[in-house]
Amino acid sequence: MVWDLPFFRERKGLVGALLGGWGMRSIVILQSGNPFTVGIQNNWSRNLNRRPGIDRPNLRPGFTAERIILGRPERYFDPNGFELPEPGTYGNMGRNVLIGPGMATVDWSMVKCVPIPQLGESGGLQLRFEFFNLLNRANFNLPQRIVFAGAEPREVPLGSAGVITSTTTPGRQIQFALRLSW
């Protein structure tokens, strides 16, 4: 959004010079979460694919993909809603069934342009006050998706399963700039 403020635009003198000619700019980003797949660290299905996290666990009876999401960074999903399938078999969890946290951020700036005719037709001075992630919202990354190590048939979920350890955007950042154009 770009909005040139109409206030004091026609004013002359010191008041017009200080308070006139300001504009607001903003960018608002609202995104739903990305899908992700929970997995087992080791090759539980005994297929030839040795990449970690490819095999998937079973969803326990009574749990659904929607109900398993807790939404907290210290435990985004409930790892107790999963169990290991029988060794040598595939789990019943689908690919990309769970949805990660969404993202919302607002960037906002105030800009004042002062034309300076002595610098040419497009010459001037621009003062900018810029705020990135204005609301200082924590936008969390995807959680740790490996639920089981896959070392033994009756193991419990890993303590790190479902834990979010990072954010996708930094905290609020403020910058001031003065730009001379000629």
Coordinates of N, CA and C in Angstrom, one line a residue:
M1 N 0.8 -1.2 0.0 CA 0.0 0.0 0.0 C 0.9 1.2 0.0
V2 N 0.6 2.2 -0.8 CA 1.3 3.5 -0.9 C 0.2 4.6 -0.7
W3 N 0.5 5.4 0.3 CA -0.5 6.5 0.6 C 0.3 7.8 0.8
D4 N 0.2 8.8 -0.1 CA 0.8 10.1 0.2 C -0.2 10.9 1.0
L5 N 0.2 11.3 2.2 CA -0.6 11.9 3.2 C -1.0 13.3 2.7
P6 N -2.3 13.7 2.7 CA -2.8 15.0 2.2 C -2.5 16.1 3.2
F7 N -2.1 15.8 4.4 CA -2.0 16.9 5.4 C -0.9 17.8 5.2
F8 N -1.1 19.1 5.3 CA -0.1 20.2 5.2 C 0.6 20.2 3.8
R9 N 0.0 19.6 2.8 CA 0.7 19.6 1.5 C 0.8 21.0 0.9
E10 N -0.3 21.8 1.1 CA -0.3 23.1 0.5 C 0.2 24.2 1.4
R11 N 0.6 23.8 2.6 CA 1.1 24.8 3.6 C 2.5 25.3 3.2
K12 N 2.7 26.6 3.4 CA 4.0 27.2 3.1 C 4.7 27.4 4.4
G13 N 6.0 27.8 4.4 CA 6.8 28.1 5.5 C 7.3 26.9 6.2
L14 N 7.7 27.1 7.5 CA 8.3 26.0 8.3 C 7.3 24.8 8.5
V15 N 6.0 25.1 8.8 CA 5.1 24.1 9.1 C 4.9 23.2 7.9
G16 N 4.8 23.8 6.7 CA 4.6 23.0 5.5 C 5.9 22.2 5.2
A17 N 7.1 22.8 5.4 CA 8.3 22.1 5.2 C 8.5 20.9 6.1
L18 N 8.1 21.0 7.3 CA 8.3 19.9 8.3 C 7.2 18.8 8.2
L19 N 6.0 19.3 8.1 CA 4.8 18.3 8.2 C 4.2 17.9 6.9
G20 N 4.5 18.6 5.8 CA 3.9 18.3 4.5 C 4.9 17.4 3.7
G21 N 4.3 16.7 2.7 CA 5.1 15.8 1.8 C 5.4 14.5 2.4
W22 N 4.7 14.0 3.4 CA 5.0 12.7 3.9 C 4.1 11.6 3.2
G23 N 4.6 10.4 3.2 CA 3.9 9.3 2.6 C 4.1 8.1 3.5
M24 N 3.1 7.2 3.4 CA 3.2 5.9 4.2 C 3.3 4.8 3.1
R25 N 4.1 3.8 3.4 CA 4.2 2.6 2.6 C 4.0 1.4 3.5
S26 N 3.4 0.4 3.1 CA 3.3 -0.8 3.9 C 3.2 -2.1 3.0
I27 N 3.7 -3.2 3.6 CA 3.6 -4.5 2.9 C 3.1 -5.4 4.0
V28 N 1.9 -6.1 3.7 CA 1.4 -7.0 4.7 C 1.4 -8.4 4.0
I29 N 2.0 -9.4 4.7 CA 2.1 -10.8 4.2 C 1.4 -11.7 5.2
L30 N 0.4 -12.4 4.7 CA -0.3 -13.4 5.4 C -0.3 -14.7 4.6
Q31 N 0.4 -15.7 5.3 CA 0.5 -17.0 4.6 C 0.1 -18.1 5.5
S32 N -0.6 -19.1 4.9 CA -0.9 -20.3 5.7 C 0.3 -21.1 5.8
G33 N 0.3 -22.1 6.7 CA 1.5 -22.9 7.0 C 1.8 -23.9 5.8
N34 N 3.0 -24.3 5.8 CA 3.5 -25.3 4.8 C 3.2 -26.7 5.3
P35 N 2.8 -27.6 4.4 CA 2.6 -29.0 4.8 C 4.0 -29.7 5.1
F36 N 4.0 -30.7 6.0 CA 5.2 -31.4 6.3 C 4.8 -32.9 6.7
T37 N 5.8 -33.7 6.6 CA 5.6 -35.2 6.8 C 6.5 -35.6 8.0
V38 N 5.8 -36.3 8.9 CA 6.6 -36.9 10.1 C 7.3 -38.1 9.6
G39 N 8.4 -38.5 10.2 CA 9.1 -39.6 9.8 C 9.8 -40.4 10.9
I40 N 10.4 -41.5 10.5 CA 11.2 -42.4 11.3 C 12.7 -42.2 10.9
Q41 N 13.6 -42.1 11.8 CA 15.0 -41.8 11.5 C 15.6 -42.9 10.6
N42 N 15.5 -44.2 11.0 CA 16.2 -45.3 10.4 C 15.2 -45.9 9.3
N43 N 15.8 -46.8 8.5 CA 15.1 -47.5 7.5 C 14.2 -48.6 8.1
W44 N 13.0 -48.2 8.6 CA 12.2 -49.2 9.3 C 11.5 -50.2 8.4
S45 N 11.2 -49.8 7.2 CA 10.5 -50.6 6.2 C 11.4 -51.6 5.6
R46 N 12.7 -51.5 5.8 CA 13.7 -52.4 5.2 C 13.7 -52.4 3.7
N47 N 13.3 -51.2 3.1 CA 13.4 -51.1 1.7 C 14.9 -50.6 1.4
L48 N 15.2 -50.4 0.2 CA 16.6 -50.0 -0.2 C 16.9 -48.5 0.0
N49 N 15.9 -47.7 0.3 CA 16.1 -46.3 0.5 C 16.6 -46.0 1.9
R50 N 17.8 -45.6 2.0 CA 18.5 -45.4 3.3 C 18.5 -44.0 3.8
R51 N 17.8 -43.1 3.1 CA 17.7 -41.7 3.6 C 16.9 -41.6 4.9
P52 N 17.4 -40.8 5.9 CA 16.6 -40.7 7.1 C 15.3 -39.9 6.9
G53 N 14.3 -40.4 7.7 CA 13.0 -39.7 7.7 C 12.1 -40.1 6.5
I54 N 12.5 -41.0 5.7 CA 11.6 -41.4 4.6 C 10.4 -42.3 5.0
D55 N 10.7 -43.2 5.9 CA 9.6 -44.1 6.4 C 8.8 -43.3 7.4
R56 N 7.5 -43.6 7.4 CA 6.5 -42.8 8.2 C 5.9 -43.7 9.3
P57 N 5.5 -43.2 10.4 CA 4.9 -43.9 11.5 C 3.4 -44.1 11.2
N58 N 2.7 -44.9 12.1 CA 1.3 -45.0 12.1 C 0.7 -43.9 13.0
L59 N -0.5 -43.5 12.6 CA -1.3 -42.6 13.4 C -2.1 -43.5 14.4
R60 N -2.0 -43.2 15.7 CA -2.7 -44.1 16.6 C -4.2 -43.9 16.5
P61 N -4.9 -44.9 16.9 CA -6.4 -44.8 16.9 C -6.9 -43.7 17.8
G62 N -7.9 -43.0 17.4 CA -8.4 -41.9 18.2 C -7.7 -40.5 17.9
F63 N -6.7 -40.5 17.1 CA -6.0 -39.3 16.7 C -6.3 -39.0 15.3
T64 N -6.4 -37.7 14.9 CA -6.5 -37.2 13.6 C -5.4 -36.2 13.3
A65 N -5.2 -35.9 12.0 CA -4.1 -34.9 11.7 C -4.5 -33.6 12.3
E66 N -5.7 -33.2 12.4 CA -6.1 -31.9 13.0 C -6.0 -31.9 14.5
R67 N -6.3 -33.0 15.1 CA -6.3 -33.1 16.6 C -4.9 -33.3 17.1
I68 N -4.0 -33.7 16.3 CA -2.6 -33.9 16.8 C -1.8 -32.6 16.9
I69 N -2.3 -31.6 16.2 CA -1.6 -30.3 16.3 C -1.9 -29.6 17.6
L70 N -0.8 -29.3 18.3 CA -1.0 -28.5 19.6 C -0.7 -27.0 19.3
G71 N 0.1 -26.7 18.4 CA 0.3 -25.3 18.0 C 1.3 -24.5 18.8
R72 N 2.0 -25.1 19.8 CA 2.9 -24.4 20.6 C 4.4 -24.6 20.1
P73 N 5.3 -23.7 20.2 CA 6.6 -23.9 19.7 C 7.4 -25.0 20.5
E74 N 7.1 -25.1 21.8 CA 7.8 -26.1 22.6 C 7.3 -27.5 22.3
R75 N 6.1 -27.6 21.7 CA 5.5 -28.9 21.2 C 4.4 -28.6 20.2
Y76 N 4.8 -28.5 18.9 CA 3.9 -28.1 17.9 C 2.9 -29.2 17.6
F77 N 3.3 -30.5 17.6 CA 2.4 -31.6 17.5 C 2.7 -32.6 18.6
D78 N 1.7 -33.4 18.9 CA 1.8 -34.4 20.0 C 2.4 -35.7 19.4
P79 N 3.7 -36.0 19.8 CA 4.3 -37.2 19.2 C 3.7 -38.5 19.8
N80 N 3.0 -38.4 20.9 CA 2.3 -39.6 21.4 C 1.1 -40.1 20.6
G81 N 0.8 -39.3 19.6 CA -0.3 -39.7 18.7 C 0.2 -40.6 17.6
F82 N 1.5 -41.0 17.6 CA 2.1 -41.8 16.6 C 2.6 -43.1 17.3
E83 N 2.7 -44.2 16.5 CA 3.4 -45.4 16.9 C 4.1 -46.0 15.7
L84 N 5.1 -46.8 16.1 CA 5.9 -47.5 15.0 C 5.1 -48.6 14.4
P85 N 5.1 -48.7 13.1 CA 4.4 -49.9 12.5 C 5.3 -51.1 12.7
E86 N 4.8 -52.3 12.3 CA 5.5 -53.5 12.5 C 6.8 -53.4 11.6
P87 N 7.9 -53.9 12.1 CA 9.2 -53.8 11.3 C 9.0 -54.4 9.9
G88 N 9.6 -53.8 8.9 CA 9.5 -54.3 7.6 C 8.2 -53.8 6.9
T89 N 7.4 -53.0 7.5 CA 6.1 -52.5 6.9 C 6.2 -51.0 6.9
Y90 N 5.2 -50.4 6.1 CA 5.1 -48.9 6.0 C 4.0 -48.5 7.0
G91 N 4.2 -47.3 7.5 CA 3.2 -46.7 8.4 C 2.0 -46.1 7.6
N92 N 0.9 -45.8 8.3 CA -0.3 -45.4 7.6 C -0.4 -43.8 7.5
M93 N 0.6 -43.1 8.0 CA 0.6 -41.6 7.8 C 0.9 -41.3 6.4
G94 N 0.1 -40.4 5.9 CA 0.4 -39.9 4.5 C 1.5 -38.9 4.4
R95 N 1.8 -38.5 3.2 CA 2.9 -37.5 3.0 C 2.2 -36.2 3.1
N96 N 2.9 -35.2 3.8 CA 2.4 -33.8 3.9 C 1.0 -33.7 4.5
V97 N 0.7 -34.5 5.5 CA -0.6 -34.5 6.1 C -0.7 -33.4 7.1
L98 N 0.4 -33.1 7.8 CA 0.3 -32.0 8.9 C 0.7 -30.7 8.3
I99 N 0.1 -29.6 8.8 CA 0.4 -28.3 8.3 C 1.1 -27.5 9.4
G100 N 2.2 -26.9 9.0 CA 3.1 -26.1 9.9 C 2.4 -24.7 10.3
P101 N 3.1 -24.0 11.1 CA 2.6 -22.7 11.5 C 2.6 -21.7 10.3
G102 N 1.6 -20.8 10.3 CA 1.5 -19.8 9.3 C 2.4 -18.6 9.5
M103 N 2.4 -17.7 8.6 CA 3.3 -16.5 8.8 C 2.4 -15.2 8.6
A104 N 2.7 -14.3 9.4 CA 2.0 -12.9 9.2 C 3.1 -11.9 9.6
T105 N 3.3 -10.9 8.7 CA 4.2 -9.9 9.0 C 3.7 -8.6 8.4
V106 N 4.1 -7.5 9.0 CA 3.7 -6.1 8.5 C 5.0 -5.3 8.5
D107 N 5.3 -4.8 7.3 CA 6.4 -3.9 7.1 C 5.8 -2.5 6.8
W108 N 6.3 -1.5 7.5 CA 5.7 -0.2 7.3 C 6.8 0.9 7.3
S109 N 6.6 1.9 6.5 CA 7.6 3.0 6.5 C 6.9 4.4 6.3
M110 N 7.5 5.4 6.8 CA 7.2 6.8 6.6 C 8.3 7.4 5.7
V111 N 7.9 8.1 4.6 CA 8.8 8.7 3.7 C 8.5 10.1 3.5
K112 N 9.5 11.0 3.5 CA 9.3 12.4 3.2 C 10.3 12.7 2.1
C113 N 9.7 13.2 1.0 CA 10.5 13.6 -0.2 C 10.6 15.2 -0.2
V114 N 11.8 15.7 -0.3 CA 12.0 17.1 -0.4 C 12.7 17.4 -1.8
P115 N 12.0 18.0 -2.7 CA 12.7 18.3 -4.0 C 13.7 19.4 -3.8
I116 N 14.8 19.2 -4.5 CA 15.9 20.2 -4.6 C 16.2 20.5 -6.0
P117 N 15.6 21.6 -6.6 CA 15.7 21.9 -8.0 C 17.2 22.1 -8.5
Q118 N 18.0 22.5 -7.6 CA 19.4 22.8 -8.0 C 20.1 21.5 -8.3
L119 N 19.6 20.3 -8.0 CA 20.2 19.0 -8.3 C 19.6 18.4 -9.6
G120 N 18.8 19.1 -10.3 CA 18.2 18.6 -11.5 C 16.8 18.3 -11.3
E121 N 16.1 17.9 -12.4 CA 14.7 17.7 -12.4 C 14.2 16.6 -11.4
S122 N 15.0 15.5 -11.3 CA 14.6 14.5 -10.3 C 15.4 14.6 -9.0
G123 N 16.1 15.7 -8.8 CA 17.0 15.8 -7.6 C 16.2 16.1 -6.4
G124 N 16.6 15.5 -5.3 CA 15.9 15.7 -4.0 C 16.5 15.0 -2.9
L125 N 15.9 15.2 -1.7 CA 16.4 14.5 -0.5 C 15.2 13.7 0.0
Q126 N 15.5 12.4 0.4 CA 14.4 11.6 0.9 C 14.8 11.1 2.3
L127 N 13.9 11.3 3.2 CA 14.0 10.8 4.6 C 13.1 9.6 4.8
R128 N 13.6 8.5 5.3 CA 12.8 7.3 5.4 C 12.9 6.7 6.9
F129 N 11.8 6.4 7.4 CA 11.7 5.7 8.7 C 11.1 4.3 8.4
E130 N 11.8 3.2 8.5 CA 11.3 1.9 8.1 C 11.3 0.9 9.2
F131 N 10.1 0.2 9.3 CA 9.9 -0.8 10.3 C 9.6 -2.1 9.7
F132 N 10.5 -3.1 9.9 CA 10.2 -4.4 9.4 C 9.8 -5.3 10.5
N133 N 8.7 -6.1 10.2 CA 8.0 -6.9 11.2 C 7.6 -6.0 12.4
L134 N 6.8 -5.0 12.0 CA 6.4 -3.9 12.9 C 5.7 -4.5 14.1
L135 N 4.9 -5.5 14.0 CA 4.2 -6.0 15.2 C 5.1 -7.0 16.0
N136 N 6.3 -7.2 15.6 CA 7.3 -8.1 16.3 C 6.7 -9.5 16.5
R137 N 6.0 -10.0 15.5 CA 5.4 -11.3 15.6 C 6.4 -12.4 15.4
A138 N 6.5 -13.4 16.2 CA 7.3 -14.6 16.0 C 6.7 -15.5 15.0
N139 N 7.3 -15.6 13.8 CA 6.8 -16.5 12.8 C 7.7 -17.8 12.8
F140 N 7.1 -18.8 13.3 CA 7.9 -20.0 13.6 C 8.1 -20.9 12.3
N141 N 9.3 -21.5 12.3 CA 9.7 -22.5 11.2 C 8.9 -23.8 11.5
L142 N 9.2 -24.8 10.6 CA 8.6 -26.1 10.8 C 9.2 -26.8 12.0
P143 N 8.4 -27.6 12.6 CA 8.9 -28.4 13.8 C 9.9 -29.5 13.4
Q144 N 10.6 -30.1 14.4 CA 11.4 -31.3 14.1 C 10.4 -32.4 13.8
R145 N 10.6 -33.0 12.6 CA 9.6 -33.9 12.1 C 9.9 -35.4 12.3
I146 N 11.1 -35.7 12.8 CA 11.5 -37.1 13.1 C 10.9 -37.5 14.4
V147 N 10.0 -38.5 14.4 CA 9.2 -38.9 15.7 C 9.9 -40.0 16.4
F148 N 10.5 -41.0 15.6 CA 11.1 -42.2 16.2 C 12.5 -42.3 15.6
A149 N 13.4 -42.9 16.5 CA 14.8 -43.2 16.0 C 14.7 -44.5 15.1
G150 N 13.7 -45.4 15.4 CA 13.6 -46.6 14.6 C 14.7 -47.6 14.9
A151 N 15.1 -47.7 16.2 CA 16.1 -48.7 16.6 C 15.5 -49.9 17.2
E152 N 14.3 -49.9 17.8 CA 13.7 -51.1 18.4 C 12.2 -50.9 18.3
P153 N 11.5 -52.0 18.3 CA 10.0 -52.0 18.1 C 9.2 -51.3 19.1
R154 N 9.5 -51.2 20.3 CA 8.7 -50.6 21.4 C 9.2 -49.3 21.9
E155 N 9.9 -48.6 21.1 CA 10.5 -47.3 21.6 C 9.5 -46.2 21.7
V156 N 9.8 -45.3 22.6 CA 8.9 -44.1 22.8 C 9.4 -43.0 21.8
P157 N 8.5 -42.0 21.5 CA 8.9 -40.9 20.6 C 10.1 -40.2 21.1
L158 N 10.8 -39.6 20.2 CA 12.0 -38.8 20.6 C 11.5 -37.5 21.3
G159 N 12.3 -37.0 22.2 CA 12.0 -35.8 23.0 C 12.0 -34.6 22.1
S160 N 12.7 -34.6 21.0 CA 12.8 -33.5 20.1 C 11.6 -33.4 19.1
A161 N 10.8 -34.5 19.0 CA 9.8 -34.5 18.0 C 8.7 -33.4 18.3
G162 N 8.4 -32.7 17.2 CA 7.4 -31.6 17.3 C 7.9 -30.3 17.9
V163 N 9.2 -30.2 18.2 CA 9.8 -29.0 18.8 C 10.2 -28.0 17.7
I164 N 9.8 -26.8 17.9 CA 10.3 -25.7 16.9 C 11.5 -25.0 17.5
T165 N 12.5 -25.0 16.7 CA 13.8 -24.4 17.2 C 14.2 -23.1 16.5
S166 N 13.4 -22.6 15.6 CA 13.8 -21.4 14.9 C 12.6 -20.7 14.3
T167 N 12.9 -19.5 13.9 CA 11.8 -18.7 13.2 C 12.2 -18.4 11.8
T168 N 11.1 -18.1 11.0 CA 11.4 -17.8 9.5 C 11.7 -16.3 9.3
T169 N 11.3 -15.5 10.2 CA 11.6 -14.0 10.1 C 12.3 -13.5 11.3
P170 N 13.1 -12.5 11.2 CA 13.7 -12.0 12.4 C 12.7 -11.1 13.2
G171 N 13.1 -10.7 14.4 CA 12.3 -9.8 15.2 C 12.2 -8.4 14.5
R172 N 11.5 -7.5 15.2 CA 11.3 -6.2 14.6 C 12.7 -5.5 14.3
Q173 N 12.8 -4.9 13.2 CA 14.0 -4.2 12.8 C 13.5 -2.8 12.4
I174 N 14.3 -1.8 12.9 CA 14.0 -0.4 12.6 C 15.2 0.2 11.9
Q175 N 15.0 1.0 10.8 CA 16.1 1.7 10.2 C 15.7 3.0 9.8
F176 N 16.6 4.0 9.8 CA 16.4 5.3 9.3 C 17.4 5.6 8.2
A177 N 16.9 6.2 7.2 CA 17.8 6.5 6.0 C 17.6 7.9 5.5
L178 N 18.6 8.4 4.9 CA 18.6 9.7 4.3 C 19.3 9.5 2.9
R179 N 18.5 9.8 1.9 CA 19.0 9.6 0.5 C 19.0 10.8 -0.3
L180 N 20.1 11.1 -0.9 CA 20.2 12.3 -1.8 C 20.3 11.8 -3.2
S181 N 19.4 12.3 -4.1 CA 19.3 11.9 -5.5 C 19.6 13.1 -6.4
W182 N 20.3 12.9 -7.5 CA 20.5 13.9 -8.5 C 20.5 13.4 -9.9

